[in-house]
mmCIF file of N, CA and C in Angstrom:
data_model
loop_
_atom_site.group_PDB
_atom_site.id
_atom_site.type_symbol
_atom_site.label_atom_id
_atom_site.label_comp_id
_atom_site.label_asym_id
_atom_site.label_seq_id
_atom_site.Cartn_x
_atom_site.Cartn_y
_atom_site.Cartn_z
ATOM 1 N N UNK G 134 4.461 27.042 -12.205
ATOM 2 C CA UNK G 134 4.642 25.931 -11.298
ATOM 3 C C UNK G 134 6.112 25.859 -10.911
ATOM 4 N N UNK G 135 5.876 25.870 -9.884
ATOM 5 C CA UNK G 135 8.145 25.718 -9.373
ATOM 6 C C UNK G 135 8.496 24.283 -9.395
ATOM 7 N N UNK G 136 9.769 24.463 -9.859
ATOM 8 C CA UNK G 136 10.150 23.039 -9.464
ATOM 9 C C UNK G 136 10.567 22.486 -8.276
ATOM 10 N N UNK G 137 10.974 21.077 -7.940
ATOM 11 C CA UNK G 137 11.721 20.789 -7.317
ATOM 12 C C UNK G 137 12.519 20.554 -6.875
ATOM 13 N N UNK G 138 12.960 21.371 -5.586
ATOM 14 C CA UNK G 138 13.882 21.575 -4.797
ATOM 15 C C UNK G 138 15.391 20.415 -4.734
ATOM 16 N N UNK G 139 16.687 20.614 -5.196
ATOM 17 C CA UNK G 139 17.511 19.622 -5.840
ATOM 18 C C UNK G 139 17.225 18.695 -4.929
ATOM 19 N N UNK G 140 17.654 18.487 -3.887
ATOM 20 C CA UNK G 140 17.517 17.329 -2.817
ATOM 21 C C UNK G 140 16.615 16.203 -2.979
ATOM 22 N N UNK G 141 15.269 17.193 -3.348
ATOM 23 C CA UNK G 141 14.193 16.237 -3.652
ATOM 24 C C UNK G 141 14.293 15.599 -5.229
ATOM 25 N N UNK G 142 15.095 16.684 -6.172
ATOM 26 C CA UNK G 142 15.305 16.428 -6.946
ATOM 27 C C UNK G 142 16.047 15.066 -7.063
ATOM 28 N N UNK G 143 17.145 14.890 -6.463
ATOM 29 C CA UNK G 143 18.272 13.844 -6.329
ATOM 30 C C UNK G 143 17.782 12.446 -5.489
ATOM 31 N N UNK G 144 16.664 12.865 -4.660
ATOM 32 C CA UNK G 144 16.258 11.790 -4.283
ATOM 33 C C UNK G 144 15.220 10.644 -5.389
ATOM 34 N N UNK G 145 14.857 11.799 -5.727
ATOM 35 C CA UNK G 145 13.725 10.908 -7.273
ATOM 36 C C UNK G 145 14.753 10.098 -7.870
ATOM 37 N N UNK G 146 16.360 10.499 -8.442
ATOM 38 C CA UNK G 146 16.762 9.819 -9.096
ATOM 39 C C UNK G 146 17.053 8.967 -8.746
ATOM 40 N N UNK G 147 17.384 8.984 -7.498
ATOM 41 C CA UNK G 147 18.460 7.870 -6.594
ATOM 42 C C UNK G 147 17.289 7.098 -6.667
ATOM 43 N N UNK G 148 16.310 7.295 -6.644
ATOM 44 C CA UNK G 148 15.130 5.854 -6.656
ATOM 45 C C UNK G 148 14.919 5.537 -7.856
ATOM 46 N N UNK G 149 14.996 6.248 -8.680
ATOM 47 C CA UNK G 149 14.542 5.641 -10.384
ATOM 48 C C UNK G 149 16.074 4.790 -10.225
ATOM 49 N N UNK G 150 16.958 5.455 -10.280
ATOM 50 C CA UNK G 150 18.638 4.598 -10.839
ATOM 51 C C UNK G 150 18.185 3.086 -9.897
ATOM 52 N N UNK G 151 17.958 3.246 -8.239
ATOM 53 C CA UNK G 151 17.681 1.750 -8.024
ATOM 54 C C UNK G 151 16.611 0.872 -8.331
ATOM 55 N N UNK G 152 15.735 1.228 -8.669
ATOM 56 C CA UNK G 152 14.403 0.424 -9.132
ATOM 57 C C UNK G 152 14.751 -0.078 -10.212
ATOM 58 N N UNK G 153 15.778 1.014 -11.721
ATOM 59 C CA UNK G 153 15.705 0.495 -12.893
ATOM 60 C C UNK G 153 17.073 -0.507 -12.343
ATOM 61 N N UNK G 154 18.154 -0.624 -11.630
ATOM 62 C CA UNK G 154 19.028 -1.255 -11.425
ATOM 63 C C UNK G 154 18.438 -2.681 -11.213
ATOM 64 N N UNK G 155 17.346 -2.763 -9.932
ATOM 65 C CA UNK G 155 16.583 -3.683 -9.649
ATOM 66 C C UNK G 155 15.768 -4.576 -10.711
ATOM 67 N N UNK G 156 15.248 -4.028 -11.648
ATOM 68 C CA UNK G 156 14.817 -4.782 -12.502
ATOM 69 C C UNK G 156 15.638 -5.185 -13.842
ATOM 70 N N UNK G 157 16.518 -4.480 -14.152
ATOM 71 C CA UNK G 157 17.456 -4.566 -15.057
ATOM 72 C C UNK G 157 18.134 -6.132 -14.388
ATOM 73 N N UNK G 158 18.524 -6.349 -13.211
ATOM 74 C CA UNK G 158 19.433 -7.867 -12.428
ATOM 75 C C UNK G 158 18.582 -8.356 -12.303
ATOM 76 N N UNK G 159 17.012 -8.474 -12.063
ATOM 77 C CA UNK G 159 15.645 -9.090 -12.313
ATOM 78 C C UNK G 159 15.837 -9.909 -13.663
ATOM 79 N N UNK G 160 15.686 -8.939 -14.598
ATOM 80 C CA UNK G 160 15.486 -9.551 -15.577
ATOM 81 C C UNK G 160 16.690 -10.211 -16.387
ATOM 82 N N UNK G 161 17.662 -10.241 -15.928
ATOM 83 C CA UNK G 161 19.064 -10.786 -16.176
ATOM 84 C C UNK G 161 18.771 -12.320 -15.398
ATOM 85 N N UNK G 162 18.781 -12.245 -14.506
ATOM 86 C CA UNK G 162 18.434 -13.144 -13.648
ATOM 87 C C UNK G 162 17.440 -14.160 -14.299
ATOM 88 N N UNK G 163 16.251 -13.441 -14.940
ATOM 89 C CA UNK G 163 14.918 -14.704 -14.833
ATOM 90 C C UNK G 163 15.219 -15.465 -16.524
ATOM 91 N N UNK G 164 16.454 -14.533 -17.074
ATOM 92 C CA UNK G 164 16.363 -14.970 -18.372
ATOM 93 C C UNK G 164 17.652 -15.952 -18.309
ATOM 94 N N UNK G 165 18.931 -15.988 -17.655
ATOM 95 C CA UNK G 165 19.582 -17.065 -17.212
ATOM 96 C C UNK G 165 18.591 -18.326 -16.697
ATOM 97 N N UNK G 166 17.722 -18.220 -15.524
ATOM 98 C CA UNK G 166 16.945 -19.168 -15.598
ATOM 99 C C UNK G 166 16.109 -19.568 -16.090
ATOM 100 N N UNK G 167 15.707 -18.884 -17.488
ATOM 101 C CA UNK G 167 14.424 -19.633 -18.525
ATOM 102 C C UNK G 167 13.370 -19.291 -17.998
ATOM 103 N N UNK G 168 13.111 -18.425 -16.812
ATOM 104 C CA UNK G 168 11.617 -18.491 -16.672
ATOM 105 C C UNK G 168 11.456 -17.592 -17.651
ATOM 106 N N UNK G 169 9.497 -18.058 -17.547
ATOM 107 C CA UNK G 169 9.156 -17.112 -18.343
ATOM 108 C C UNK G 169 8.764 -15.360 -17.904
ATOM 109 N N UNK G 170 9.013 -14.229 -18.762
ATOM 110 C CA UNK G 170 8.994 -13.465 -18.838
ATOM 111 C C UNK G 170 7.858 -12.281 -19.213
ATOM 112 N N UNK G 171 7.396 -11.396 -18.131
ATOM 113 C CA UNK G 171 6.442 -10.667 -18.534
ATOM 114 C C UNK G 171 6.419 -9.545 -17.681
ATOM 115 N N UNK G 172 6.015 -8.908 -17.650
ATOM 116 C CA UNK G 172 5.798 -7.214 -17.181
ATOM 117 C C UNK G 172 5.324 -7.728 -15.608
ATOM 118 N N UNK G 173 4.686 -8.231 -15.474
ATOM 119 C CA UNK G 173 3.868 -8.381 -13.992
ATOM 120 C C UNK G 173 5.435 -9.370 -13.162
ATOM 121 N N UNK G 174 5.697 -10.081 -14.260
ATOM 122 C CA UNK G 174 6.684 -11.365 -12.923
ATOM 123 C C UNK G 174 7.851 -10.708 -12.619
ATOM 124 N N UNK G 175 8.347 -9.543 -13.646
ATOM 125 C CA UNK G 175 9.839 -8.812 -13.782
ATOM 126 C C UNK G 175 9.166 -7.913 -12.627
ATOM 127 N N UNK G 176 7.970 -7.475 -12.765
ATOM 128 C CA UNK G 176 7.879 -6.381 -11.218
ATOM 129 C C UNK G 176 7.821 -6.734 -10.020
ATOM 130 N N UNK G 177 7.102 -8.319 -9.801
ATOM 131 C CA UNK G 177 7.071 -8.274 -8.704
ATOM 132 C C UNK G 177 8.942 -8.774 -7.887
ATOM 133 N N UNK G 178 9.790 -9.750 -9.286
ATOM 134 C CA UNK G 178 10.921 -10.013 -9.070
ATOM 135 C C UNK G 178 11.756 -9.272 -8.986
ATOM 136 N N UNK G 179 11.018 -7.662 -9.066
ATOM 137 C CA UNK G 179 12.528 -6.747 -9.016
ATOM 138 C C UNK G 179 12.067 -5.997 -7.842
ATOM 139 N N UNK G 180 10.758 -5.896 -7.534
ATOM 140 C CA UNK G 180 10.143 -4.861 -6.109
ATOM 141 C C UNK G 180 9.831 -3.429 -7.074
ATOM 142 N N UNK G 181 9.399 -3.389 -8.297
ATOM 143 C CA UNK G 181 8.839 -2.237 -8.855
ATOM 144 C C UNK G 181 7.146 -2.504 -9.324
ATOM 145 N N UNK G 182 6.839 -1.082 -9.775
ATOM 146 C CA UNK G 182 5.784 -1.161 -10.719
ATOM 147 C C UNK G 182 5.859 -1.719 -11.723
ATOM 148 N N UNK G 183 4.425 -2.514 -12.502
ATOM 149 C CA UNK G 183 4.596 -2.403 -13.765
ATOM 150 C C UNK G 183 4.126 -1.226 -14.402
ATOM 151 N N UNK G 184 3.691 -0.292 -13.972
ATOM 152 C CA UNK G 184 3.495 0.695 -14.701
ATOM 153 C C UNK G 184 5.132 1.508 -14.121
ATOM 154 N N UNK G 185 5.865 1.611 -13.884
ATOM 155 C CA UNK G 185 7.206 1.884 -14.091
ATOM 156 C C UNK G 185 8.053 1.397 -15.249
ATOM 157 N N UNK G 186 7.879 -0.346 -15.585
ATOM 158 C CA UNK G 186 8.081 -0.772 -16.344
ATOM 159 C C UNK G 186 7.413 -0.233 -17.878
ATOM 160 N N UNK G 187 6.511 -0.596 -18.326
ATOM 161 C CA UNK G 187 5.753 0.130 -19.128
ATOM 162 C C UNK G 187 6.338 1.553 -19.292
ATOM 163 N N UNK G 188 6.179 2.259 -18.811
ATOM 164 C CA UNK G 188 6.580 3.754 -18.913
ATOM 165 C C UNK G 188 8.442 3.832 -19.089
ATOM 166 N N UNK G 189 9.342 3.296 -18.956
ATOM 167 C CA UNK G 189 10.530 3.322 -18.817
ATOM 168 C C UNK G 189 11.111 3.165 -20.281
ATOM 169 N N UNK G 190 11.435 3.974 -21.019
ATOM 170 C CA UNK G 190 11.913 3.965 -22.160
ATOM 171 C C UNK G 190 13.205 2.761 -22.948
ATOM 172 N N UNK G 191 13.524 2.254 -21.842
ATOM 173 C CA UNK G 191 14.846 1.387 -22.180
ATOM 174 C C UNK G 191 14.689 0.315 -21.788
ATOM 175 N N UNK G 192 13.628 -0.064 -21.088
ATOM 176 C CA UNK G 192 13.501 -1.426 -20.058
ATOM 177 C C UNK G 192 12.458 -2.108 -21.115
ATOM 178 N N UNK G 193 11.538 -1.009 -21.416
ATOM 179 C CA UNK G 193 10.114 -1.758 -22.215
ATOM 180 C C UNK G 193 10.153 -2.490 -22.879
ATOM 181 N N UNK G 194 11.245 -1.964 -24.401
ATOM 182 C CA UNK G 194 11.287 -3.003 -25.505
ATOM 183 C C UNK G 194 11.981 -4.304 -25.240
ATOM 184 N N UNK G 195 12.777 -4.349 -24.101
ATOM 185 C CA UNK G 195 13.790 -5.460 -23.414
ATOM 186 C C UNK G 195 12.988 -6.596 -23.280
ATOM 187 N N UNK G 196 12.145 -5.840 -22.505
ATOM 188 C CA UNK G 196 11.178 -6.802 -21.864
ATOM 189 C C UNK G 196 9.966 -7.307 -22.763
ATOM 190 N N UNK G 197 9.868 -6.636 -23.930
ATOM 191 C CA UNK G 197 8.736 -7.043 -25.229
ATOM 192 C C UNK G 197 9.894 -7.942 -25.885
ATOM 193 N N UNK G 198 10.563 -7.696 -25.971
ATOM 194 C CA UNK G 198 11.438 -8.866 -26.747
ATOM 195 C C UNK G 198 12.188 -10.199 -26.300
ATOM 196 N N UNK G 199 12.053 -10.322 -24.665
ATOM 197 C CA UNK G 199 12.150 -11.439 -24.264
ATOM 198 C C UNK G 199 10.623 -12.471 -24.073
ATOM 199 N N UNK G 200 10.095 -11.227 -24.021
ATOM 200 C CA UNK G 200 8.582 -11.896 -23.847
ATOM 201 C C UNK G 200 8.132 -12.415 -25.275
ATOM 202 N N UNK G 201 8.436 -12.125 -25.963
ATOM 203 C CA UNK G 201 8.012 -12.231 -27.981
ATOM 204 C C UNK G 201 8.995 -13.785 -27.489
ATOM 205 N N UNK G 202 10.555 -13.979 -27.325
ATOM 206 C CA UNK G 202 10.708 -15.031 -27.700
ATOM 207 C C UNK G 202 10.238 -16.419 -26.811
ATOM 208 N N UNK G 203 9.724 -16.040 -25.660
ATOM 209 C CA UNK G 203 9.307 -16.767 -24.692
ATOM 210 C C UNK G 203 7.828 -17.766 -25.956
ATOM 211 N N UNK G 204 7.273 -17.117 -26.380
ATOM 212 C CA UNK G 204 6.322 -17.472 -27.270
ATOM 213 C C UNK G 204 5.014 -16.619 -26.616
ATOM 214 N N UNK G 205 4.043 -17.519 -27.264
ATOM 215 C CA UNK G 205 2.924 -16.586 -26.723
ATOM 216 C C UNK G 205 2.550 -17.059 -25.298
ATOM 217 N N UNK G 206 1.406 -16.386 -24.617
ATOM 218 C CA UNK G 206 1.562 -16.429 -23.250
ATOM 219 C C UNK G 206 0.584 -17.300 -22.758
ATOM 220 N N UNK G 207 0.391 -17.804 -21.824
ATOM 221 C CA UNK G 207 -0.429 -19.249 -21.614
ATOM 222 C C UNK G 207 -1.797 -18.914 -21.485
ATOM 223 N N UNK G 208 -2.589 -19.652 -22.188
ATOM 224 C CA UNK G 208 -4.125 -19.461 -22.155
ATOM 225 C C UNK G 208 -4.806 -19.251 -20.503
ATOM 226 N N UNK G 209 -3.723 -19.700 -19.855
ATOM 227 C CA UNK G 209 -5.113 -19.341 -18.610
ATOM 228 C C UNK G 209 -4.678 -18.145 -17.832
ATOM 229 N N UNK G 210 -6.180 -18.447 -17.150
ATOM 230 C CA UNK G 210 -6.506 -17.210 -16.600
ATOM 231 C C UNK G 210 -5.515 -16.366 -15.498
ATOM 232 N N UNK G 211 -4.811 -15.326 -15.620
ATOM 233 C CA UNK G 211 -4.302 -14.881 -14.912
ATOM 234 C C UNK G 211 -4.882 -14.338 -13.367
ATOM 235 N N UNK G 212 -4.043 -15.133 -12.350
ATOM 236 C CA UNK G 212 -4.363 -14.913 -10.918
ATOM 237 C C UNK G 212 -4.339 -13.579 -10.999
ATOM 238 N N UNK G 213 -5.419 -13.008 -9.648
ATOM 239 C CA UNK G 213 -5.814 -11.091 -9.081
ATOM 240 C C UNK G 213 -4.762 -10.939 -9.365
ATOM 241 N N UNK G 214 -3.353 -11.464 -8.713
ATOM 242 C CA UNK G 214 -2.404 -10.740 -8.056
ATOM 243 C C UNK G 214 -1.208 -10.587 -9.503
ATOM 244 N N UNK G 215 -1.870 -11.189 -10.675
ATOM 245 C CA UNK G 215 -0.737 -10.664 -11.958
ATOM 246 C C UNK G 215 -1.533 -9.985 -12.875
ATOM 247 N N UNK G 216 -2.685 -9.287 -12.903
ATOM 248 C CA UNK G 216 -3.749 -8.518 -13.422
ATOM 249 C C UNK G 216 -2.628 -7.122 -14.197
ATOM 250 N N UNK G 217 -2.506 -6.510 -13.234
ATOM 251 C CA UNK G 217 -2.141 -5.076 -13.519
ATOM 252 C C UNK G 217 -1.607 -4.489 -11.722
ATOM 253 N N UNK G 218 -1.143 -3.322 -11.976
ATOM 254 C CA UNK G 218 -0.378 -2.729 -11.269
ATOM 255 C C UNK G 218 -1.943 -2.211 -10.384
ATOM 256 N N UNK G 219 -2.595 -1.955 -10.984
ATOM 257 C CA UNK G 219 -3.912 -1.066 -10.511
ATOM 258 C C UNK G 219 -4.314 -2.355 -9.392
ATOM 259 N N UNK G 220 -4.724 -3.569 -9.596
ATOM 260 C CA UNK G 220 -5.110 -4.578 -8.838
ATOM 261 C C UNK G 220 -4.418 -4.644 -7.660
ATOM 262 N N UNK G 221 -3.085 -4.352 -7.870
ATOM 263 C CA UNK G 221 -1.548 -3.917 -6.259
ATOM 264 C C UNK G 221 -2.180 -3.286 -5.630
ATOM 265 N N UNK G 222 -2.487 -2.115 -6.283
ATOM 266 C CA UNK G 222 -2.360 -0.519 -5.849
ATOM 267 C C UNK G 222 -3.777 -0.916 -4.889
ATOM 268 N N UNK G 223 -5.274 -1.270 -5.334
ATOM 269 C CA UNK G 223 -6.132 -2.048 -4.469
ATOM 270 C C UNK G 223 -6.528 -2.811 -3.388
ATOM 271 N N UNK G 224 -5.704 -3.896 -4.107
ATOM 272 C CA UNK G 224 -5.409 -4.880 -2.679
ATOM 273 C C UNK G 224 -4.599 -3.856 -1.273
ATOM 274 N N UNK G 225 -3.294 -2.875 -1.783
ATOM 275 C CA UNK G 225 -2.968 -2.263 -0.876
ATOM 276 C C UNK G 225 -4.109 -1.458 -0.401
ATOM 277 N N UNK G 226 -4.640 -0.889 -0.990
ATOM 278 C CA UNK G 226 -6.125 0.238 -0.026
ATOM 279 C C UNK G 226 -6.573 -0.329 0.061
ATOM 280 N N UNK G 227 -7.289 -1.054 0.255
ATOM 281 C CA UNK G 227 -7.800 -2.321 0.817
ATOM 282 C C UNK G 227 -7.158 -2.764 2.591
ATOM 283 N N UNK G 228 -6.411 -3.243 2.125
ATOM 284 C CA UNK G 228 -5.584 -3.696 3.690
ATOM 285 C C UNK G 228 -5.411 -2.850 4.441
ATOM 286 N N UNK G 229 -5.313 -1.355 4.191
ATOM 287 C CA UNK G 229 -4.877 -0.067 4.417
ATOM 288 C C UNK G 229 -6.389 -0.075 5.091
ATOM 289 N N UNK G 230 -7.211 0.279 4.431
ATOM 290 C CA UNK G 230 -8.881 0.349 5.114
ATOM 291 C C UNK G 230 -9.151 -1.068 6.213
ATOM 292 N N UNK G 231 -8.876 -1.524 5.696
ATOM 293 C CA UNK G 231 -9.094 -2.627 6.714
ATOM 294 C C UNK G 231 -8.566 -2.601 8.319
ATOM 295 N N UNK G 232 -7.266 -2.059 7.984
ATOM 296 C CA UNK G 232 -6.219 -1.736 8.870
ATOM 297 C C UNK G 232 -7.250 -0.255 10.428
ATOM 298 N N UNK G 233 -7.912 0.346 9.216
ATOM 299 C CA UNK G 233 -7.905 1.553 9.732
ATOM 300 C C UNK G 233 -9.172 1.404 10.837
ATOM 301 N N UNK G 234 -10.202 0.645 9.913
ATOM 302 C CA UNK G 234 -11.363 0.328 10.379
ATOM 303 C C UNK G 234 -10.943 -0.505 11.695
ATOM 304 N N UNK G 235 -10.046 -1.284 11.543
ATOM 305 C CA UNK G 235 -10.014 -2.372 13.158
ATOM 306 C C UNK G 235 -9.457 -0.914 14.281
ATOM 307 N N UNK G 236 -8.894 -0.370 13.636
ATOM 308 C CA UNK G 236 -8.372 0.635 14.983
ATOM 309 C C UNK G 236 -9.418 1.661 15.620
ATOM 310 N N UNK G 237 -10.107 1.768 14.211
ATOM 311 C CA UNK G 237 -11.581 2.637 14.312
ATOM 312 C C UNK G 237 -12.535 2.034 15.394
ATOM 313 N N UNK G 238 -12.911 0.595 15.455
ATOM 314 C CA UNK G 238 -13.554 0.101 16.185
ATOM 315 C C UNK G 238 -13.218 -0.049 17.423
ATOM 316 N N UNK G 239 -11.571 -0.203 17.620
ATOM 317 C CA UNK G 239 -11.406 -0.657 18.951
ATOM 318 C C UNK G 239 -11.177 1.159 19.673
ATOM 319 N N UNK G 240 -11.023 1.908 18.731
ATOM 320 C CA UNK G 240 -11.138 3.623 19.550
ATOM 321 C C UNK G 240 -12.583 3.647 20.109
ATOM 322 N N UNK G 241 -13.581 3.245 19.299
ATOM 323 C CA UNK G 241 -14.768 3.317 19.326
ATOM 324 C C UNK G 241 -15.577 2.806 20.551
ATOM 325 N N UNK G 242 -14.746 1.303 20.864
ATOM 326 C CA UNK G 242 -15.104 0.449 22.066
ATOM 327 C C UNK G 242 -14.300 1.092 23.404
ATOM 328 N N UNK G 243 -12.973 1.608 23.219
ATOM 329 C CA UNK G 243 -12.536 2.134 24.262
ATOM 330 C C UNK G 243 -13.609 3.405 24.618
ATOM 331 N N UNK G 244 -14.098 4.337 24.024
ATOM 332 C CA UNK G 244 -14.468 5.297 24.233
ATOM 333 C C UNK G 244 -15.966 4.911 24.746
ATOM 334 N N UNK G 245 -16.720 4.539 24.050
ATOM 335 C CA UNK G 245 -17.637 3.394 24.892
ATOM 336 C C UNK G 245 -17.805 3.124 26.470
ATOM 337 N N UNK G 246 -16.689 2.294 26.209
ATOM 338 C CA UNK G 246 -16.283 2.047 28.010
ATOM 339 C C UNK G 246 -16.474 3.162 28.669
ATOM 340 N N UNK G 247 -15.371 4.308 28.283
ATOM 341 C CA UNK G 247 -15.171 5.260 28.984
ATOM 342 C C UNK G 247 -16.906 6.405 29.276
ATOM 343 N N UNK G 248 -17.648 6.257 28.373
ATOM 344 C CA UNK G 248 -18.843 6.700 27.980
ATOM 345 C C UNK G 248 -19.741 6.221 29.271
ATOM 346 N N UNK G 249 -20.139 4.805 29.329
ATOM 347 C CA UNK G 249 -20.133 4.093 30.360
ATOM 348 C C UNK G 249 -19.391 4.751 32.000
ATOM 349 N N UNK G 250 -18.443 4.622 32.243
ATOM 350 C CA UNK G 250 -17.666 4.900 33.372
ATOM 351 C C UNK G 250 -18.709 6.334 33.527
ATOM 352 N N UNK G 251 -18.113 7.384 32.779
ATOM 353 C CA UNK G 251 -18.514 8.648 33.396
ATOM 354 C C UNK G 251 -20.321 9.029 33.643
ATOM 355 N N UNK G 252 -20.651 8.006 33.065
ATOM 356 C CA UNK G 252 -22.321 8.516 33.062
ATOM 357 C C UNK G 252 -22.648 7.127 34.453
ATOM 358 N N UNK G 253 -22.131 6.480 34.868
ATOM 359 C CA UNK G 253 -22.317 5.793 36.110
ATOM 360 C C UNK G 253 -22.262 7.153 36.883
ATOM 361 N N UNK G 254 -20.513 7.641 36.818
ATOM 362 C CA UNK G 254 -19.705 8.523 37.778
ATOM 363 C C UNK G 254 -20.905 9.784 38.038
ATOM 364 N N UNK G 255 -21.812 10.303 36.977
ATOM 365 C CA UNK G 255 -22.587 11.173 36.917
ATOM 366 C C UNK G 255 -23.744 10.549 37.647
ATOM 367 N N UNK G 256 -24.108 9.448 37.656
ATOM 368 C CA UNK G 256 -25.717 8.800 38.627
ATOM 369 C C UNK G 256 -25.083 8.796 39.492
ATOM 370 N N UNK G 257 -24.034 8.458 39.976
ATOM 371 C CA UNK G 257 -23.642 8.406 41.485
ATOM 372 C C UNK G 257 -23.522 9.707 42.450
ATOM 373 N N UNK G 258 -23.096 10.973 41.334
ATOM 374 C CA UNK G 258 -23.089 12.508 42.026
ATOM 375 C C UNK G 258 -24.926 12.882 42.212
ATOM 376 N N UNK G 259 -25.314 12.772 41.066
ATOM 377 C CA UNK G 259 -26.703 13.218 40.959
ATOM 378 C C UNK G 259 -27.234 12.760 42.285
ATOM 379 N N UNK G 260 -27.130 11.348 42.647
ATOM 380 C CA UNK G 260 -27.637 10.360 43.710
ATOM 381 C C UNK G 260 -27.420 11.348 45.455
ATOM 382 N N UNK G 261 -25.940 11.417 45.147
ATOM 383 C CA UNK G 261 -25.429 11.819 46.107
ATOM 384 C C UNK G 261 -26.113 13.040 46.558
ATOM 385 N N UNK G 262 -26.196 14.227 45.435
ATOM 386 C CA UNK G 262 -26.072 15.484 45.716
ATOM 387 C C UNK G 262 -27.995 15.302 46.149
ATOM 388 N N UNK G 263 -28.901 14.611 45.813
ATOM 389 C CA UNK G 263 -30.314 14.446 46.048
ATOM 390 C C UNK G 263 -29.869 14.349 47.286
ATOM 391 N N UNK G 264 -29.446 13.505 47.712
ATOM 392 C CA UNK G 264 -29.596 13.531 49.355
ATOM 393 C C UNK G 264 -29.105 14.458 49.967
ATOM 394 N N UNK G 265 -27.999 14.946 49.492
ATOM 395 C CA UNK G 265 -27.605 16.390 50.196
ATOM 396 C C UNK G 265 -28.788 17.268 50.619
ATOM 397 N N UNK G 266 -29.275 17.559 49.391
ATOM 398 C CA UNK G 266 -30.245 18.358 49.796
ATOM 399 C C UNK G 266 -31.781 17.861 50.638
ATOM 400 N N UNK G 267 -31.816 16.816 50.315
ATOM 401 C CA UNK G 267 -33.069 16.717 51.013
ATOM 402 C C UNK G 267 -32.433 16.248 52.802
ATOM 403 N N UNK G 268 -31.302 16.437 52.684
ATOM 404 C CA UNK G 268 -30.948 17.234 54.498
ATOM 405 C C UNK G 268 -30.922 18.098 54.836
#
């Protein structure tokens, strides 16, 4: 398997260094203000994954240990949108399909029309060319 090409290489980092930058002043941030603390609120407050979080060797235990002193976490039910990273990733294909389907339909209706137009345009030659001949 080859690797990747430095550029692309350097671009991966330049996005890991700002994402972990991003949540690193995230979570600086939410712990000056007392909120409470958890994998889902640090992602959406920093613009990352939580499965970035999770997976990030230096951020994880940070974030298990502000969350440990926060206490335990509130009995109710967590809204779709603080589930998991997978529930994001959804809602986005989702909107994405949704997205695709309205354009799908209105190609569908234009072409329609146009379907329409040319099969008139075709009774009107057929029409025409009958009389041709029967002169």
């Amino acid at each position: 398997m080859s690797s990747l090409p430095d550029h692309l290489r350097q671009a991966v980092r330049a996005r890991t260094d700002n994402a972990e930058k991003r949540a690193r002043a995230a979570l600086a941030q939410m712990t000056q203000s007392g909120e409470s603390i958890s994998f889902a609120s640090l992602a959406r407050k920093a613009g990352v994954s939580t499965d970035f979080l999770y997976r990030h060797h230096e951020l994880r235990p940070l974030i298990e240990r502000h969350r440990a002193k926060a206490g335990p976490a509130p009995s109710r039910p967590l809204p779709l949108d603080e589930t998991s990273s997978t529930s994001a990733a959804v809602r986005a294909l989702s909107a994405r399909l949704s997205q695709q389907q309205r354009i799908h339909r209105e190609e569908v209706a234009l072409l329609r029309k146009s379907l329409e137009i040319a099969q008139g345009e075709n009774l009107e030659l057929r029409r025409r060319l009958a009389r041709y001949e029967m002169t």
